[in-house]
Coordinates of C-alpha atoms in Angstrom, one line a residue:
Chain A
M1 CA 82.4 50.1 21.3
H2 CA 81.2 49.5 24.9
A3 CA 82.6 52.8 26.2
L4 CA 79.4 54.9 25.6
P5 CA 77.0 52.5 27.3
L6 CA 79.4 52.0 30.2
L7 CA 79.8 55.7 30.7
A8 CA 76.0 56.2 30.4
A9 CA 75.5 53.6 33.1
G10 CA 77.9 55.4 35.3
V11 CA 76.1 58.7 34.8
A12 CA 72.8 57.1 35.6
W13 CA 74.1 55.7 38.9
F14 CA 75.7 59.0 39.7
G15 CA 72.5 60.8 39.0
A16 CA 70.5 58.5 41.3
T17 CA 73.2 58.9 44.0
L18 CA 72.9 62.7 43.7
T19 CA 69.1 62.5 44.0
A20 CA 69.5 60.3 47.1
L21 CA 72.1 62.6 48.7
A22 CA 70.5 66.0 48.1
E23 CA 68.0 68.0 50.1
G24 CA 67.6 71.1 47.8
R25 CA 65.6 71.5 44.7
R26 CA 68.6 72.0 42.4
G27 CA 70.2 68.8 43.7
F28 CA 67.1 66.8 43.0
A29 CA 66.7 68.3 39.5
L30 CA 70.3 67.7 38.5
G31 CA 70.1 64.1 39.9
L32 CA 67.0 63.4 37.9
A33 CA 68.4 64.9 34.7
L34 CA 71.6 62.9 35.0
S35 CA 69.8 59.6 35.8
G36 CA 67.5 60.1 32.8
A37 CA 70.4 61.1 30.5
G38 CA 72.4 58.0 31.6
L39 CA 69.5 55.6 31.2
A40 CA 68.7 57.2 27.8
G41 CA 72.4 56.6 26.8
V42 CA 72.1 53.0 27.8
Q43 CA 68.9 52.6 25.7
L44 CA 70.7 54.3 22.7
G45 CA 73.6 51.9 23.1
A46 CA 71.2 49.0 23.0
G47 CA 69.7 50.3 19.7
R48 CA 66.4 51.7 21.1
P49 CA 66.5 55.3 20.0
L50 CA 62.7 55.9 20.6
N51 CA 63.0 54.7 24.2
A52 CA 66.1 56.9 24.6
L53 CA 64.3 59.9 23.4
L54 CA 61.2 59.3 25.6
L55 CA 63.4 58.7 28.6
A56 CA 65.5 61.8 28.1
G57 CA 62.3 63.9 27.6
A58 CA 60.6 62.5 30.7
A59 CA 63.8 63.1 32.8
L60 CA 64.2 66.7 31.5
L61 CA 60.5 67.5 32.3
S62 CA 60.7 65.9 35.7
A63 CA 63.8 67.8 36.6
T64 CA 62.3 71.1 35.4
L65 CA 59.1 70.4 37.4
R66 CA 61.1 69.5 40.5
L67 CA 62.9 72.9 40.3
R68 CA 59.7 74.9 41.0
D69 CA 59.3 74.1 44.7
G70 CA 60.9 72.7 47.8
P71 CA 64.0 73.9 49.7
R72 CA 66.2 76.3 47.7
G73 CA 69.7 75.5 46.7
W74 CA 71.6 72.3 46.1
G75 CA 71.5 70.8 49.6
L76 CA 74.2 68.2 48.7
L77 CA 75.5 65.9 51.3
P78 CA 73.6 67.2 54.4
P79 CA 74.5 65.8 57.8
G80 CA 73.5 62.1 58.1
S81 CA 74.4 61.3 54.5
T82 CA 76.8 58.5 55.3
P83 CA 74.3 55.6 55.1
G84 CA 73.2 56.9 51.7
I85 CA 76.8 57.1 50.4
V86 CA 77.5 53.6 51.7
L87 CA 74.3 52.3 50.0
S88 CA 75.2 53.9 46.7
I89 CA 78.7 52.4 46.7
V90 CA 77.4 48.9 47.8
V91 CA 74.9 49.0 45.0
L92 CA 77.6 50.0 42.5
V93 CA 79.9 47.2 43.6
A94 CA 77.1 44.6 43.7
C95 CA 76.0 45.5 40.2
V96 CA 79.6 45.2 38.8
L97 CA 80.0 41.8 40.6
L98 CA 76.6 40.6 39.4
A99 CA 77.5 41.5 35.8
G100 CA 80.9 39.8 36.1
A101 CA 79.6 36.6 37.7
L102 CA 76.2 36.0 36.2
L103 CA 75.8 38.2 33.1
Q104 CA 78.2 38.8 30.1
G105 CA 81.0 40.5 32.1
A106 CA 81.6 44.2 31.4
A107 CA 79.2 44.1 28.5
G108 CA 76.4 43.3 30.9
I109 CA 77.0 46.3 33.2
P110 CA 74.9 48.8 31.2
S111 CA 71.9 46.5 31.4
L112 CA 72.2 46.7 35.2
A113 CA 72.0 50.5 35.2
P114 CA 68.2 50.7 35.7
L115 CA 68.6 48.2 38.5
A116 CA 71.3 50.3 40.2
V117 CA 69.2 53.5 39.9
A118 CA 66.1 51.6 41.2
L119 CA 68.0 50.3 44.2
V120 CA 69.5 53.6 45.2
A121 CA 66.3 55.5 44.7
A122 CA 64.2 52.9 46.6
G123 CA 66.8 53.1 49.4
R124 CA 66.1 56.8 49.7
V125 CA 62.3 56.3 49.6
F126 CA 62.5 53.8 52.5
T127 CA 64.6 56.0 54.8
V128 CA 63.3 59.6 54.2
V129 CA 60.5 61.2 56.2
Q130 CA 60.0 64.5 54.2
R131 CA 57.8 64.8 51.2
Q132 CA 60.0 66.3 48.6
P133 CA 63.0 63.9 48.8
A134 CA 60.5 61.0 48.7
L135 CA 58.9 62.5 45.6
A136 CA 62.2 63.1 43.9
A137 CA 63.4 59.5 44.7
A138 CA 60.1 58.1 43.5
S139 CA 60.6 60.0 40.2
A140 CA 64.0 58.4 39.9
L141 CA 62.6 55.0 40.6
A142 CA 59.9 55.5 37.9
L143 CA 62.7 56.5 35.4
A144 CA 64.6 53.3 36.3
L145 CA 61.5 51.2 35.6
A146 CA 61.2 53.1 32.3
G147 CA 64.8 52.2 31.5
F148 CA 64.4 48.5 31.9
G149 CA 63.5 48.0 28.2
S150 CA 60.0 47.6 26.8
L151 CA 58.3 50.5 25.1
A152 CA 55.2 50.2 27.2
A153 CA 57.5 50.4 30.4
T154 CA 59.3 53.4 28.9
V155 CA 56.0 55.2 28.2
A156 CA 54.4 54.3 31.6
G157 CA 57.6 55.0 33.6
G158 CA 58.2 58.3 31.8
L159 CA 54.7 59.5 32.4
V160 CA 54.7 58.5 36.0
A161 CA 58.1 60.2 36.6
V162 CA 56.7 63.4 35.2
A163 CA 53.4 63.1 37.2
L164 CA 55.3 62.5 40.4
A165 CA 57.4 65.6 39.8
A166 CA 54.2 67.5 39.2
I167 CA 53.0 66.7 42.8
P168 CA 53.7 69.8 45.0
A169 CA 56.5 69.4 47.5
A170 CA 54.3 70.9 50.2
T171 CA 50.7 70.2 51.0
A172 CA 48.2 73.1 50.4
E173 CA 48.1 73.7 54.2
E174 CA 51.9 73.8 54.5
A175 CA 52.1 76.2 51.5
A176 CA 49.5 78.5 53.0
G177 CA 51.1 78.4 56.4
Chain B
M1 CA 34.1 54.4 50.9
T2 CA 30.7 56.1 51.1
A3 CA 30.4 58.2 54.3
E4 CA 34.1 58.9 54.5
L5 CA 34.5 61.1 51.5
S6 CA 32.7 64.1 52.9
P7 CA 32.2 65.1 56.5
P8 CA 28.7 64.3 57.8
G9 CA 26.3 66.8 56.4
G10 CA 28.8 67.9 53.8
R11 CA 27.4 68.3 50.2
T12 CA 30.5 69.9 48.8
A13 CA 31.0 69.9 45.0
P14 CA 34.0 67.9 43.8
S15 CA 37.2 70.0 43.3
G16 CA 38.6 70.7 39.9
W17 CA 41.3 68.2 40.3
L18 CA 38.9 65.5 41.4
L19 CA 36.7 66.2 38.5
F20 CA 39.7 65.9 36.1
L21 CA 40.8 62.6 37.7
G22 CA 37.2 61.3 37.6
A23 CA 36.9 62.1 33.9
L24 CA 40.4 60.5 33.3
G25 CA 39.3 57.4 35.2
A26 CA 36.1 57.1 33.3
A27 CA 38.0 57.4 30.0
A28 CA 40.5 54.8 31.1
T29 CA 37.8 52.4 32.2
V30 CA 35.9 52.7 28.9
L31 CA 39.2 52.2 27.0
A32 CA 40.1 49.1 29.1
L33 CA 36.7 47.5 28.6
A34 CA 36.3 48.4 24.9
P35 CA 36.7 45.3 22.7
T36 CA 39.0 47.3 20.4
I37 CA 41.8 47.5 23.0
A38 CA 43.1 44.1 21.9
R39 CA 43.7 45.5 18.4
L40 CA 46.4 47.8 19.8
A41 CA 48.6 44.7 20.2
G42 CA 48.6 44.3 16.4
L43 CA 50.0 47.8 15.8
P44 CA 53.7 48.0 15.0
I45 CA 54.6 50.2 18.0
G46 CA 55.3 47.3 20.4
L47 CA 52.6 48.2 22.9
A48 CA 51.1 44.8 23.7
I49 CA 48.1 46.1 25.6
S50 CA 45.3 43.7 26.6
V51 CA 43.1 42.9 29.6
P52 CA 42.9 39.3 30.8
P53 CA 39.2 38.2 31.1
A54 CA 39.5 37.7 34.9
A55 CA 40.7 41.2 35.4
R56 CA 38.0 42.5 33.0
T57 CA 35.3 40.8 35.1
L58 CA 36.6 42.3 38.2
L59 CA 36.6 45.7 36.6
V60 CA 33.0 45.3 35.5
G61 CA 32.1 44.2 39.0
C62 CA 33.8 47.2 40.5
L63 CA 31.8 49.5 38.2
L64 CA 28.5 47.8 39.3
A65 CA 29.5 48.1 42.9
L66 CA 30.3 51.8 42.4
G67 CA 26.9 52.3 40.9
L68 CA 25.2 50.6 43.8
A69 CA 27.3 52.5 46.3
V70 CA 26.3 55.8 44.8
A71 CA 22.6 54.8 44.6
L72 CA 22.6 53.7 48.2
A73 CA 24.9 56.4 49.7
P74 CA 23.6 57.8 53.0
P75 CA 21.9 61.3 52.7
T76 CA 24.9 62.8 54.5
T77 CA 27.3 61.9 51.7
S78 CA 27.8 63.9 48.5
R79 CA 26.8 61.5 45.7
R80 CA 28.6 63.5 43.0
E81 CA 31.8 63.4 45.0
L82 CA 31.5 59.7 45.6
L83 CA 30.8 59.0 41.9
V84 CA 33.8 61.2 40.8
A85 CA 36.2 59.7 43.3
G86 CA 34.9 56.2 42.6
L87 CA 35.5 56.7 38.8
A88 CA 39.0 57.9 39.5
A89 CA 39.7 54.8 41.6
V90 CA 38.2 52.4 39.0
G91 CA 40.2 54.2 36.3
A92 CA 43.4 53.6 38.3
L93 CA 42.3 49.9 38.5
A94 CA 41.8 49.9 34.7
A95 CA 45.3 51.3 34.1
L96 CA 46.8 48.7 36.4
V97 CA 45.1 45.8 34.6
T98 CA 45.9 47.1 31.1
V99 CA 49.6 47.6 31.4
P100 CA 51.4 44.7 29.7
D101 CA 54.5 44.0 31.9
P102 CA 55.6 44.2 35.5
Y103 CA 57.9 47.3 34.8
A104 CA 54.9 49.3 33.6
A105 CA 52.8 47.8 36.4
G106 CA 55.4 48.9 38.9
A107 CA 55.4 52.5 37.5
V108 CA 51.6 52.6 37.7
L109 CA 51.8 51.3 41.3
L110 CA 54.2 54.1 42.2
L111 CA 51.8 56.8 40.9
L112 CA 48.8 55.2 42.7
G113 CA 50.9 55.1 45.8
A114 CA 51.8 58.7 45.6
G115 CA 48.2 59.7 44.8
H116 CA 47.0 57.6 47.7
A117 CA 49.6 59.1 50.0
T118 CA 48.4 62.6 49.3
R119 CA 45.0 61.8 50.9
P120 CA 44.7 63.1 54.5
A121 CA 45.8 60.5 57.1
K122 CA 47.7 60.1 60.3
R123 CA 50.8 58.7 58.7
S124 CA 53.1 61.0 56.7
F125 CA 53.3 61.0 52.9
A126 CA 56.8 59.5 52.8
V127 CA 55.9 56.7 55.1
R128 CA 52.8 55.8 53.0
L129 CA 54.8 55.8 49.8
R130 CA 57.2 53.1 51.1
G131 CA 54.9 50.1 50.5
P132 CA 54.1 50.9 46.8
A133 CA 57.8 51.8 46.2
L134 CA 58.9 48.4 47.6
A135 CA 56.3 46.7 45.4
A136 CA 57.5 48.6 42.3
L137 CA 61.1 47.7 43.1
L138 CA 60.4 44.0 43.6
L139 CA 58.3 43.8 40.4
G140 CA 60.9 45.7 38.3
A141 CA 63.9 43.8 39.6
G142 CA 62.1 40.5 39.6
W143 CA 61.1 40.8 36.0
F144 CA 64.6 41.9 35.0
F145 CA 66.0 38.8 36.7
V146 CA 63.5 36.6 35.1
G147 CA 64.5 38.0 31.7
S148 CA 68.2 37.3 32.5
G149 CA 67.4 33.6 33.1
G150 CA 69.6 31.0 34.9
P151 CA 70.0 31.3 38.7
L152 CA 68.9 35.0 38.5
G153 CA 65.6 33.9 37.0
R154 CA 64.7 32.0 40.1
V155 CA 65.6 35.0 42.3
G156 CA 63.4 37.0 39.9
A157 CA 60.5 34.6 40.3
L158 CA 60.8 35.0 44.1
A159 CA 60.9 38.8 43.8
L160 CA 57.8 38.9 41.7
A161 CA 55.9 36.8 44.2
L162 CA 57.1 39.0 47.0
G163 CA 56.2 42.1 44.9
L164 CA 52.6 40.9 44.7
L165 CA 52.5 40.4 48.5
A166 CA 54.0 43.9 49.0
T167 CA 51.4 45.4 46.8
A168 CA 48.6 43.9 48.9
G169 CA 50.4 44.8 52.2
L170 CA 50.4 41.2 53.4
L171 CA 53.0 39.3 55.5
P172 CA 55.9 39.8 55.4
Y173 CA 55.1 43.4 54.4
L174 CA 52.2 44.0 56.7
A175 CA 51.4 47.8 56.3
D176 CA 50.5 50.0 59.3
F177 CA 46.7 50.0 59.8
E178 CA 45.1 52.9 61.7
P179 CA 41.4 52.0 62.5
E180 CA 40.5 55.7 62.7
E181 CA 41.8 56.6 59.2
P182 CA 39.1 56.8 56.5
T183 CA 39.1 53.6 54.4
S184 CA 40.0 55.6 51.3
S185 CA 43.2 56.7 53.1
S186 CA 44.1 53.4 54.8
C187 CA 46.2 50.5 53.6
L188 CA 43.1 48.4 53.1
V189 CA 42.6 50.2 49.7
W190 CA 45.6 48.2 48.6
T191 CA 44.7 44.9 50.2
A192 CA 41.0 45.0 49.1
F193 CA 40.9 47.0 45.9
F194 CA 44.1 47.5 43.9
A195 CA 46.1 44.3 44.7
P196 CA 43.3 41.9 43.6
A197 CA 43.2 43.5 40.2
L198 CA 47.0 43.4 39.9
A199 CA 47.1 39.7 40.9
L200 CA 44.4 38.7 38.4
S201 CA 46.2 40.5 35.5
L202 CA 49.9 40.0 36.4
A203 CA 50.1 36.4 37.5
P204 CA 48.9 34.9 34.2
R205 CA 51.2 37.2 32.3
V206 CA 54.4 36.5 34.2
L207 CA 53.8 32.7 34.5
T208 CA 53.6 32.3 30.7
S209 CA 57.1 33.9 30.4
M210 CA 58.8 31.8 33.1
S211 CA 60.8 28.6 32.7
P212 CA 59.5 25.6 34.7
P213 CA 62.1 26.1 37.6
E214 CA 61.2 29.8 37.8
G215 CA 57.5 28.9 37.8
T216 CA 58.1 26.4 40.6
V217 CA 59.8 29.0 42.7
F218 CA 57.0 31.5 42.0
A219 CA 54.3 29.0 42.9
A220 CA 56.0 27.6 46.0
T221 CA 56.5 31.2 47.3
L222 CA 52.8 31.9 46.8
I223 CA 51.7 28.7 48.5
A224 CA 54.1 29.0 51.5
L225 CA 53.3 32.7 52.1
G226 CA 49.6 32.1 51.4
L227 CA 49.5 29.5 54.2
V228 CA 51.3 31.9 56.5
N229 CA 48.9 34.7 55.8
L230 CA 45.9 32.3 56.1
G231 CA 47.0 31.1 59.4
W232 CA 48.2 34.4 60.8
G233 CA 45.2 36.3 59.5
G234 CA 42.7 33.7 60.8
L235 CA 44.3 33.7 64.3
A236 CA 44.7 37.5 64.5
A237 CA 41.1 38.1 63.3
W238 CA 39.9 35.8 66.1
R239 CA 42.2 37.0 68.9
I240 CA 43.3 40.6 68.3
S241 CA 41.7 43.4 70.3
G242 CA 39.6 45.9 68.3
D243 CA 37.0 44.8 65.7
A244 CA 38.5 47.1 62.9
Q245 CA 41.8 45.2 63.3
A246 CA 40.0 41.9 63.2
W247 CA 38.4 42.9 59.9
R248 CA 41.8 43.9 58.5
Y249 CA 43.2 40.5 59.4
S250 CA 40.2 38.8 57.9
F251 CA 41.3 40.3 54.6
V252 CA 44.8 39.0 55.1
A253 CA 43.4 35.5 55.7
E254 CA 41.2 35.6 52.6
W255 CA 44.2 36.8 50.6
G256 CA 46.2 33.8 52.0
L257 CA 43.6 31.4 50.5
A258 CA 43.8 33.3 47.2
L259 CA 47.6 33.0 47.2
V260 CA 47.5 29.3 47.8
G261 CA 45.0 28.9 44.9
M262 CA 47.2 31.0 42.6
G263 CA 50.3 29.0 43.6
L264 CA 48.7 25.6 43.0
L265 CA 48.7 26.5 39.2
L266 CA 46.0 23.8 38.5
R267 CA 42.8 25.0 36.9
D268 CA 40.8 24.5 40.1
G269 CA 43.4 26.4 42.1
R270 CA 43.4 29.4 39.8
A271 CA 39.6 29.4 39.7
A272 CA 39.5 29.4 43.5
A273 CA 41.9 32.3 43.6
Y274 CA 39.9 34.3 41.0
L275 CA 36.6 33.7 42.9
A276 CA 38.3 34.5 46.2
L277 CA 39.6 37.9 44.9
L278 CA 36.3 38.7 43.2
A279 CA 34.5 38.0 46.5
L280 CA 37.1 40.1 48.4
V281 CA 36.3 43.2 46.3
L282 CA 32.6 42.7 45.8
V283 CA 31.5 41.1 49.1
R284 CA 34.0 41.5 51.9
L285 CA 35.0 45.1 51.2
P286 CA 31.4 46.4 51.0
L287 CA 30.7 44.5 54.2
Y288 CA 33.6 46.2 55.9
L289 CA 32.4 49.6 54.7
R290 CA 28.9 48.8 56.1
A291 CA 30.6 47.9 59.4
R292 CA 32.7 51.1 59.6
P293 CA 30.1 53.3 61.4
A294 CA 29.4 50.7 64.0
L295 CA 33.2 50.0 64.4
L296 CA 34.0 53.7 65.0
Q297 CA 31.1 54.0 67.6
R298 CA 32.4 50.8 69.3
A299 CA 28.8 49.9 70.2
P300 CA 28.5 46.4 71.6
G301 CA 26.4 44.4 69.1
R302 CA 24.1 41.5 69.5
L303 CA 23.4 38.8 66.9
A304 CA 20.2 39.3 64.8
T305 CA 19.2 37.3 61.7
A306 CA 21.2 39.5 59.3
N307 CA 24.3 39.1 61.5
V308 CA 24.0 35.3 61.5
L309 CA 23.7 35.3 57.7
V310 CA 26.8 37.5 57.4
A311 CA 28.7 35.2 59.8
L312 CA 27.8 32.2 57.7
L313 CA 28.9 34.2 54.6
L314 CA 32.2 35.1 56.2
A315 CA 32.8 31.5 57.4
G316 CA 32.6 30.3 53.8
V317 CA 29.5 28.2 54.4
A318 CA 27.3 27.1 51.5
P319 CA 25.5 28.6 49.6
F320 CA 27.6 31.8 50.0
S321 CA 30.6 32.9 47.9
G322 CA 33.3 31.4 50.2
F323 CA 32.0 27.8 49.7
P324 CA 33.0 27.2 46.0
V325 CA 36.4 29.0 46.8
R326 CA 37.2 26.6 49.6
L327 CA 35.9 23.6 47.7
L328 CA 38.0 24.4 44.6
A329 CA 41.1 25.2 46.6
L330 CA 40.9 22.0 48.6
R331 CA 40.2 19.9 45.4
A332 CA 43.3 21.5 43.8
A333 CA 45.4 21.0 46.9
T334 CA 44.3 17.3 47.1
Q335 CA 45.5 16.8 43.5
L336 CA 48.9 18.1 44.4
S337 CA 49.5 16.7 47.9
W338 CA 47.1 15.4 50.6
Q339 CA 49.4 16.8 53.3
L340 CA 49.0 20.3 51.8
A341 CA 45.2 19.8 51.7
L342 CA 45.2 18.7 55.3
V343 CA 47.1 21.9 56.4
L344 CA 44.8 24.0 54.3
L345 CA 41.7 22.5 55.8
V346 CA 42.9 23.1 59.3
L347 CA 43.8 26.7 58.5
L348 CA 40.4 27.3 56.8
L349 CA 38.7 26.1 59.9
L350 CA 40.8 28.4 62.0
S351 CA 40.0 31.4 59.8
A352 CA 36.3 30.6 60.1
V353 CA 36.3 31.1 63.9
S354 CA 36.3 34.9 63.7
S355 CA 33.2 35.1 61.5
F356 CA 30.7 35.7 64.3
R357 CA 32.9 38.3 65.9
L358 CA 33.1 40.2 62.5
A359 CA 29.3 39.7 61.8
R360 CA 28.4 41.1 65.2
S361 CA 30.5 44.3 64.5
I362 CA 28.2 45.2 61.5
G363 CA 25.5 46.2 64.0
H364 CA 21.9 46.5 62.9
P365 CA 21.6 48.4 59.6
Q366 CA 18.3 50.2 58.9
G367 CA 16.8 51.8 55.8
R368 CA 19.3 52.3 52.9
E369 CA 22.0 50.5 54.9
A370 CA 19.8 47.4 55.2
V371 CA 19.1 47.5 51.5
G372 CA 22.9 47.7 50.8
L373 CA 23.6 44.8 53.1
G374 CA 20.9 42.8 51.4
L375 CA 22.5 43.5 48.0
V376 CA 25.9 42.4 49.3
L377 CA 24.3 39.2 50.6
A378 CA 22.6 38.7 47.2
T379 CA 26.0 39.2 45.4
S380 CA 27.6 36.6 47.7
L381 CA 24.7 34.2 47.0
A382 CA 25.1 34.7 43.3
L383 CA 28.8 33.9 43.5
G384 CA 28.1 30.9 45.7
L385 CA 25.2 29.5 43.7
A386 CA 26.4 30.1 40.2
P387 CA 30.2 30.2 40.3
G388 CA 30.2 28.7 36.8
L389 CA 28.8 31.9 35.3
F390 CA 31.5 34.0 36.9
L391 CA 34.2 31.5 36.0
A392 CA 33.1 31.5 32.4
A393 CA 33.2 35.3 32.4
G394 CA 36.7 35.1 33.8
G395 CA 37.9 32.8 31.1
F396 CA 38.0 29.6 33.1

């Protein structure tokens, strides 16, 4: 009964981790798509199909928009990824411990999926200096905010995720140069 | 943000994107101010959209201020560009005050942060996105924890209060401030324009959903960090080198007073916070914008009559806008604890020391600039002489 939400939560965390550990447009797009799919699965498990549909649509659109510019390829695990890997694992362990200690045990883990995605994505925004990874991580953070529950948050977060993905990865001057 | 939108002498037409954003901003503002917006809450779609009266008053004030800024813009500034950019900014403000919960507010903050970070500035895009991202994270995580209740609820209340401070770029999240950056690109946009609106719309919403222990943590955090910001801002505005930096810290100090008022939770305290934030947007920000040209020229100023009036205004002396704010905050603090009122009084005196330094930096405005300064002084007088009118408009 709890397998689908648990799996969805895992997919969401893995998608956020992928977004945080990639430097190529395909890596960002796949990470965003997985994060959105996972968060949508959690919403579906919680009995909110409309939220799930909106989240999945926003994630798909964000991923597609992110594919159009930025460094080519996957760019997974570039040199210097160790702190990002450590952060992702620490967030995962902390969320499981938090669910076990203060929420309803394993059943509470899916509700922590948006928090895990938000923490991993925010960790990337705080440490990166290039524009495209910051935009991709900010899109993932917006999807996480959309996944926390209310319909207003889902609409606002989904729209913001898409809008952030629509911002070009390079400034007009960089693109011209 | 008058003279900084276009280069001197520039009369460029707004770009297509800016026109689109301006139209979007105008539509959002009209929607937010329309009386019908409250009816959306009754629809069975779960979108509880409404604008608190205090935030609505701030929005109307910003629209009036924009109209005046366009009317009094110097001849070197493109009025059309100023109007369109201003409408986009006020529209963003409208979106921020309309969203019903901290998750949605966090998402809107992220978008505003990214939009603001695309403006030309010394600091990189990614660096400028960090502040809004932190604020969005704190608001989202905080609201989630508050919803979970128990010990996590108190952590959530702490995170929400910190999220508000991160949005405004206050201690302990003081953002980098580059005096040479145009105001529209600098972190002051957050401190003096977006964050006051968020505070006026978000604080009442989250407080009604918190349990008493969570509310206590939220209020205590606001009071403690409010006192820190008031003291630090007052001292830095007095002692720091560079008048632009001094102005920035004067905003921090004024925010400190507003935070203390918000944290006191009593009617007088909340009224003080509301009036302080209203004055921050409608009086202090326009004064800073008037001072910018003189600040960049670094011309040594002498005190004329207008400067003395501005100094009295900034010090919070009667009959200007700062006086009822200080009176109400001290009255609320006295009701809670006389020790707190004593500390607040000392810090208020400390923050008043920098007022003559700041007033001197305004220089000696002539022509349109002098008219603009006169209107700011008149706004401050209106806030100081008839605070009841503004409090009634804000639902107090």
